[in-house]
XYZ file of C-alpha atoms in Angstrom:
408
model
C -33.607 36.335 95.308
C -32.400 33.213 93.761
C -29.818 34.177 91.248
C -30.287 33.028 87.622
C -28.489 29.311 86.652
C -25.622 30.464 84.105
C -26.694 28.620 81.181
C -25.181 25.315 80.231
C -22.391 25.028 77.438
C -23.581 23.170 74.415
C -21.104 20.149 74.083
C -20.167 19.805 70.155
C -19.403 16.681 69.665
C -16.513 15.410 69.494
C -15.241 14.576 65.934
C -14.787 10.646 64.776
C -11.479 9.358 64.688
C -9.809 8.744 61.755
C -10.351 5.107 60.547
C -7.262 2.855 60.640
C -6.653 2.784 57.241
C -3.715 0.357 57.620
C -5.745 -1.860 59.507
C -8.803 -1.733 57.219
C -6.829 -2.605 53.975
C -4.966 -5.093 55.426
C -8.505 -6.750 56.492
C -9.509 -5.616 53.020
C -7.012 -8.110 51.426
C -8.062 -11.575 49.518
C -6.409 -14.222 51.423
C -3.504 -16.015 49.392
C -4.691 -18.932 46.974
C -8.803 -17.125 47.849
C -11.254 -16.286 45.089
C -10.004 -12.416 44.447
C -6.722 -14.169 42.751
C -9.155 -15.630 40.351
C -11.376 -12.362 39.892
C -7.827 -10.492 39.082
C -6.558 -13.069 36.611
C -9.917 -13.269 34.868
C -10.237 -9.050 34.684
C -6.585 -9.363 33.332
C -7.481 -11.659 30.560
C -10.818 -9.799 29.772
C -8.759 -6.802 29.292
C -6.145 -8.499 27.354
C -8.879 -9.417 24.724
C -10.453 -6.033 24.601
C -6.987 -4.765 23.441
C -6.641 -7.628 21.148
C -10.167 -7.027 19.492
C -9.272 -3.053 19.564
C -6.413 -3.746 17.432
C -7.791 -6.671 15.476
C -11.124 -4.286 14.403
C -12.817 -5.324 10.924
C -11.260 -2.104 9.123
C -7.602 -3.492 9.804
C -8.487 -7.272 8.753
C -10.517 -5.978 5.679
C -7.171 -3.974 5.299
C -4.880 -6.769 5.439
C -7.015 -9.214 2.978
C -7.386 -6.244 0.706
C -3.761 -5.963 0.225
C -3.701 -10.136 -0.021
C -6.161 -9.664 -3.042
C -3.365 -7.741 -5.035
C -0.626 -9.921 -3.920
C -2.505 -13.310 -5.360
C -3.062 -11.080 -8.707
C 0.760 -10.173 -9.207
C 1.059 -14.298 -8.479
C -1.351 -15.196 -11.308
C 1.034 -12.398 -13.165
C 4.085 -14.067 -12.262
C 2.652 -17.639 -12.780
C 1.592 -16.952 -16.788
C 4.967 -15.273 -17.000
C 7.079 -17.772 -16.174
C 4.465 -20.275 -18.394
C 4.841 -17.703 -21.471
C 9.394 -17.456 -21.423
C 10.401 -21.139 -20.007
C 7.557 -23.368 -21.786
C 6.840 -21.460 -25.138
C 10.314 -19.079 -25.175
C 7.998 -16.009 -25.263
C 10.366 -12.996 -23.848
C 7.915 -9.843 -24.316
C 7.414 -8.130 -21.476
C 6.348 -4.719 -23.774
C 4.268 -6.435 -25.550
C 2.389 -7.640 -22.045
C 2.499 -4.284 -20.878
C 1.211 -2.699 -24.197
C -2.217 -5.035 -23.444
C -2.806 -3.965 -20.414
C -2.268 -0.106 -21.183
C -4.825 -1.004 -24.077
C -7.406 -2.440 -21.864
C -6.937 0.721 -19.051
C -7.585 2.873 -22.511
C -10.762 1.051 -23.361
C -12.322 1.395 -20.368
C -11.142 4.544 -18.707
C -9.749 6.585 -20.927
C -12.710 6.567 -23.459
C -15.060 7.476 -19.890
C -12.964 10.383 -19.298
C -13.684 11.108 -22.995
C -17.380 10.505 -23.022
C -17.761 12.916 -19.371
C -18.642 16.668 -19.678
C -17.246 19.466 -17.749
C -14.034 19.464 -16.159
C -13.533 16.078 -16.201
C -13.537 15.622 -19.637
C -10.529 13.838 -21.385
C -9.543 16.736 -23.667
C -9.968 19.249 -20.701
C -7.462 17.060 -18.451
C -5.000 17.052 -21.099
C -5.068 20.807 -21.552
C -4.117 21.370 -17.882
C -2.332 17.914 -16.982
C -1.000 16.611 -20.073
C 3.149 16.866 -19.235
C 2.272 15.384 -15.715
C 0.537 12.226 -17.143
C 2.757 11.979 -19.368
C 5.943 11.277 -17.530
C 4.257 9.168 -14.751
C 3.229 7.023 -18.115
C 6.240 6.974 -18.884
C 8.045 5.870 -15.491
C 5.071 3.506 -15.119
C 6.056 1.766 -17.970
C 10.383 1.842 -17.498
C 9.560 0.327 -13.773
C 7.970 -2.861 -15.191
C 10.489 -3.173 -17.932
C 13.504 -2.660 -15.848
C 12.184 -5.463 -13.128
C 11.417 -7.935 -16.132
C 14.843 -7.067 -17.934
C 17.035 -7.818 -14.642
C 15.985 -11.563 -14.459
C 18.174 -11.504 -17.261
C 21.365 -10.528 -15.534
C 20.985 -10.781 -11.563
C 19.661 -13.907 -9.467
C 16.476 -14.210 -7.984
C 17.690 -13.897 -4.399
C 19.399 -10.488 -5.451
C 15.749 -9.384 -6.922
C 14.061 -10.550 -4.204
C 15.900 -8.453 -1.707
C 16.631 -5.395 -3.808
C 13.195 -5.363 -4.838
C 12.109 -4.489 -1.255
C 14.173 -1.052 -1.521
C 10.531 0.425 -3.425
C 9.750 0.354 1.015
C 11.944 3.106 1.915
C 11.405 5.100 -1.200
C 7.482 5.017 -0.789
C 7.890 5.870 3.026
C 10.690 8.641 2.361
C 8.260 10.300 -0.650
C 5.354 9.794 1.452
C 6.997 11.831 4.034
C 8.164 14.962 1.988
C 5.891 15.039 -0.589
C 2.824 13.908 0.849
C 3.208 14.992 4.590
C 2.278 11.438 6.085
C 3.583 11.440 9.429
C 4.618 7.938 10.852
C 4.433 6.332 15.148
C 6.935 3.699 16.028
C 4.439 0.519 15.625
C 4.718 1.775 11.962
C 8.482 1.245 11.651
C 8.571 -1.974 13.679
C 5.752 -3.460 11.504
C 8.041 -2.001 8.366
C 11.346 -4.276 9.680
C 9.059 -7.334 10.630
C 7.909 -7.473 7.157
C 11.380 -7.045 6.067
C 12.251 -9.589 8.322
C 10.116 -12.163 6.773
C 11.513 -11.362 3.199
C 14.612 -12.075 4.554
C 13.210 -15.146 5.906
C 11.979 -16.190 2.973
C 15.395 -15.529 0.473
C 16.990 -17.658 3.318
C 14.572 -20.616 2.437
C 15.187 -20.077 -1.013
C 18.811 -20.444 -0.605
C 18.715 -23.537 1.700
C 16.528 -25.893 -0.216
C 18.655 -24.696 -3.809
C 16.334 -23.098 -5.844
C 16.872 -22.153 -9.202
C 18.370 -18.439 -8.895
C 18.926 -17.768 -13.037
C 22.074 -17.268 -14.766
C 23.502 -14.093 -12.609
C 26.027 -13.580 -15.798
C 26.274 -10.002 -14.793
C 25.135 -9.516 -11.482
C 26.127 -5.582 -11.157
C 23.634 -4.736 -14.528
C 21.071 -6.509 -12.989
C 21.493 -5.268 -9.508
C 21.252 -2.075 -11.034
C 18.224 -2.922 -13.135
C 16.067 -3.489 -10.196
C 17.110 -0.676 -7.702
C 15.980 1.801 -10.901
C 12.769 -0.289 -11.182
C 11.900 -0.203 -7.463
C 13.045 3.536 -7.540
C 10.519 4.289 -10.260
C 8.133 1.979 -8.642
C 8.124 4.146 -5.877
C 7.732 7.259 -7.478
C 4.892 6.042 -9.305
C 3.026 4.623 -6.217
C 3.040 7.630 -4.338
C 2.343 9.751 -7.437
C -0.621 7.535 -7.671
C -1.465 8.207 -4.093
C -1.782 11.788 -4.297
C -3.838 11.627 -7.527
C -6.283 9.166 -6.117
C -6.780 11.892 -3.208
C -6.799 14.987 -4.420
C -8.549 14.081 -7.796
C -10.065 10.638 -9.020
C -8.841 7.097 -9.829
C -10.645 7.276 -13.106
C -8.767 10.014 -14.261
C -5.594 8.314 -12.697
C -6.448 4.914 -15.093
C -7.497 6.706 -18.189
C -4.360 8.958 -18.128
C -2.189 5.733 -17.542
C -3.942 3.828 -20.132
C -3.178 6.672 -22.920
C 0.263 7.553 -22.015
C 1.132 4.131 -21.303
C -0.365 2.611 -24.544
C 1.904 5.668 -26.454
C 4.828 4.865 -24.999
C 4.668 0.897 -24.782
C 3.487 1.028 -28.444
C 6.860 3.134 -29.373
C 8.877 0.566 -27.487
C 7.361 -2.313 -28.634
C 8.076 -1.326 -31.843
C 11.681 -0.468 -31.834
C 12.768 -3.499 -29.223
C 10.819 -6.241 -29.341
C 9.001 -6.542 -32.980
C 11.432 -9.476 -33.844
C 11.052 -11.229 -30.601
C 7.045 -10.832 -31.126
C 7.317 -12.970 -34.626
C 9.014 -15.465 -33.150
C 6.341 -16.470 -30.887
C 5.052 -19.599 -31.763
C 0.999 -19.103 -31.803
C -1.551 -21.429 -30.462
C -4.233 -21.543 -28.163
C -2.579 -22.111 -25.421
C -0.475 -19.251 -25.184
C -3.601 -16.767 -26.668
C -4.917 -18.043 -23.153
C -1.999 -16.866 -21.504
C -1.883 -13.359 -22.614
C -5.419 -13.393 -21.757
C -4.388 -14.840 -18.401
C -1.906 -12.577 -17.870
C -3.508 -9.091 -19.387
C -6.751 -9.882 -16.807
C -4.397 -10.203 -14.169
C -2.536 -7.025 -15.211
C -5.826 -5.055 -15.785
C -7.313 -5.889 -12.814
C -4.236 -4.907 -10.353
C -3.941 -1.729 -11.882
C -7.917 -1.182 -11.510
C -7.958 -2.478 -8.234
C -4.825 -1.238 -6.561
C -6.090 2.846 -6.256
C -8.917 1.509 -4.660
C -6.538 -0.383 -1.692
C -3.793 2.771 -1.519
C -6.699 5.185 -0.720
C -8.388 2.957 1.561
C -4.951 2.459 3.210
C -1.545 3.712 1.818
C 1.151 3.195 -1.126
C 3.600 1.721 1.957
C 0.600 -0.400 3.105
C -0.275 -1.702 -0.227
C 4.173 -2.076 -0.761
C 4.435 -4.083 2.483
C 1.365 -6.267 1.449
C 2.765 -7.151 -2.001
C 5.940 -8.869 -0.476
C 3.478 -12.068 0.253
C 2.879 -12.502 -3.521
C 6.611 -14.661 -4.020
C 5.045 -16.499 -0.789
C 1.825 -17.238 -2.859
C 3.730 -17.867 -6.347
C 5.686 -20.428 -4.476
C 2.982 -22.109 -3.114
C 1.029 -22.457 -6.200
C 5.267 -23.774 -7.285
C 5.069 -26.615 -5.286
C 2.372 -27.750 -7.153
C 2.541 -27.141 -10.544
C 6.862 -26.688 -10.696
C 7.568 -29.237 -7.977
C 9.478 -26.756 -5.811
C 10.769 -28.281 -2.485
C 9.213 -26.922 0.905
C 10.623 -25.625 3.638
C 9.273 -24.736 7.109
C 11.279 -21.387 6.497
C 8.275 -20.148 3.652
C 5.503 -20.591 6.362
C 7.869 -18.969 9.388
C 8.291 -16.020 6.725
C 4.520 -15.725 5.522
C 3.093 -15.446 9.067
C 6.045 -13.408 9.927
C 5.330 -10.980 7.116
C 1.419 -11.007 7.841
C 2.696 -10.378 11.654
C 4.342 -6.911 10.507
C 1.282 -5.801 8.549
C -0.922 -5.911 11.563
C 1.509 -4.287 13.260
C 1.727 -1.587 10.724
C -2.037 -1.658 10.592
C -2.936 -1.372 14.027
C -2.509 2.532 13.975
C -3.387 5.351 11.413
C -0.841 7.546 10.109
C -1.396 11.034 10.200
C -1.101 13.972 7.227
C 0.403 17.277 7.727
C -1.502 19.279 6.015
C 0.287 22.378 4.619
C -2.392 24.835 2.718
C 0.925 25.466 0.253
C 0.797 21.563 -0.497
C -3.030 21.042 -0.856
C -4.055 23.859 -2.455
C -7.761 22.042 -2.908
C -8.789 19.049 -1.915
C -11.865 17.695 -3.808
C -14.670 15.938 -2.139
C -17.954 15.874 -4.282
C -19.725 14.448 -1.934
C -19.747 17.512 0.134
C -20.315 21.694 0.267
C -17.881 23.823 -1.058
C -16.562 26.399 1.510
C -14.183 29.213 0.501
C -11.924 30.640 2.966
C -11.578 34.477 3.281
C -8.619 35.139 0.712
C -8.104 39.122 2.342
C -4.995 37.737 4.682
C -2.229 36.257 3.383
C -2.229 32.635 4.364
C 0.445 31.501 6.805
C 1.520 27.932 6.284
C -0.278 25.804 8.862
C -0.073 21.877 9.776
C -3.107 20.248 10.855
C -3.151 16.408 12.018
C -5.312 14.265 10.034
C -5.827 10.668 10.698
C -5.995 8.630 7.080
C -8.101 6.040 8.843
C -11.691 5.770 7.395
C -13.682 9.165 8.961
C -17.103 8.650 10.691
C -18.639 11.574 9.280
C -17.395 13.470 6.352
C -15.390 16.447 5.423
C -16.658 19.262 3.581
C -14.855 20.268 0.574
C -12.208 23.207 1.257
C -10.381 25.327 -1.480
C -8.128 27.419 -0.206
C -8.056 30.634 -2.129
């Protein structure tokens, strides 16, 4: 009997050795001075202007030239000032002021007064009245003081003082309105700086004209209070413009501001108005000047709660850059390299700043209701006590809206 064949072992196959990975990326490698250099460098450079159009996007640049727009009106303001006091001797800063509270009145504060509801004038003023009343009334002092110090303090000492209303808006900002801040936001902060320094340095080095200075300390003084009070009422302005409306903002400003302005106009400055020799020429400079005035207060809520009050602070430091220009011209300034080095310099810090939203903190205990028309109202369960919370919130423009929250 022929015994059975023992059955054959299946052979697995052997497993593939490992590749020579050493061997296949160094194969894998461009030759020196080869095409791949080229594909590298070009990648390189197309991701170098992806970044740059990330940062450069149309909400930054629309940003930046919406700040620009205020600075050119507080030029045409400074340009029909310095037309009114050196060529016609007409010192009355009130009595500018008190025209352009008039004209907010007119317009805003009789629409608050024609609405229904709880936006009507009279129902604002039961609720709001000592509020409005004092930011009227530090509206009002921060213009004056600014004016009164070119009396006292040279224009180099205004010019640099005046940039302490930074600080203030970004310290306010902080504890008041919970707006949280990255490091591109200070750097862009000190460029701008930078290029106000920049600029008082030109100022200096082609000689011109800095005032009397007969008491520098008074006026020193004069315009750290104004850009104090400046400050305050930016970021006052801020939180009204967000939390309620820039109507009610302007018609509250108008009345208060038209009370008070009237009151000092009448105890300071009657005799300097009747000695203001009247013509046509400088009727069209209070026009000039009022239009400039009433459309920098209309337009400036508008540009803070697109962007911010530090935003709309660093943007306003080009408007000496713009009244100088316009200087050359019609004042025969001379020109130094130095005024362009500082105007690009100061544009370079507000893209910086620009380039990245802040953020809010929002504390329930802070915004106790936030009002957005626009949207449903939701009420949140009022059975727990509320613990404060702090949520991140970019200020940037929102894709989709918000729906309107009162917290309880």
């Amino acid at each position: 009997m022929i015994p059975p064949e023992p059955p054959q072992q299946q052979l697995q196959p052997s497993p593939p050795a490992p590749p020579n990975h050493v061997v296949t990326t160094m194969e894998n490698l461009p030759a020196e001075g080869g095409g791949g250099g080229g594909s590298l460098s070009a990648s390189s450079r197309a991701g170098m202007r992806q970044r740059i159009r990330k940062v450069l996007n149309r909400e930054m640049l629309i940003s930046v030239a919406l700040g620009q727009v205020l600075s050119l009106l507080i030029c045409g303001i400074g340009l029909t000032s310095k037309y009114l006091s050196e060529d016609f001797h007409a010192n009355t800063p009130v009595f500018q002021s008190f025209l352009n509270y008039i004209l907010l009145f007119l317009v805003y504060t009789t629409t608050l007064a024609v609405r229904q509801g709880e936006e009507n004038l009279l129902a604002i003023l039961r609720r709001r009245w000592w509020k409005y009343m004092i930011l009227g009334l530090i509206d009002l002092e921060a213009n004056y003081l600014v004016v009164k110090a070119y009396q006292y303090t040279t224009l180099t000492s205004i010019q640099l003082l005046d940039c302490f209303v930074i600080p203030v808006v970004i310290l306010l900002s902080w504890f008041f309105l919970l707006i949280r801040y990255k490091a591109v936001h200070f750097i862009g902060i000190v460029v701008c700086i930078l290029g106000m320094g920049c600029m008082v340095g030109a100022d200096v080095l082609v000689g011109r004209h800095q005032g009397a200075g007969e008491n520098k300390l008074v006026g020193d003084l004069l315009v750290l209070g104004g850009a104090t009070l400046y400050g305050i009422s930016n970021v006052w302005e801020e939180y009204i413009i967000r939390t309620l409306s820039r109507v009610e903002f302007l018609g509250m400003i108008g009345l208060f501001g038209a009370f008070f302005s009237g009151i000092q106009l009448a105890i300071m400055e009657h005799k300097e108005l009747l000695k203001v020799p009247w013509d046509w020429q400088i009727g069209l400079l209070y026009v000039g000047f009022s239009a400039c005035m009433f459309g920098l207060y209309s337009f400036m809520p508008v540009v803070i709660k697109k962007t911010s009050a530090t935003s709309v602070n660093l943007s306003l430091l080009t408007a000496d850059l713009y009244s100088l220009f316009c200087g050359l011209f019609l004042f025969h300034y001379k020109f130094s390299g130095l005024y362009l080095l500082s105007f690009f310099t100061i544009l370079i810090g507000l893209v910086l700043y620009s380039s990245t939203s802040t953020y809010i903190a929002q504390d329930p205990r802070v915004y106790k209701q936030f009002r957005n028309p626009s949207g449903p109202v939701v009420d949140l369960p009022a059975t727990a006590q509320l613990e404060p919370s702090v949520t991140y919130t970019s200020l940037g423009q929102e894709t989709e809206e918000e729906p309107h929250v009162r917290v309880a």
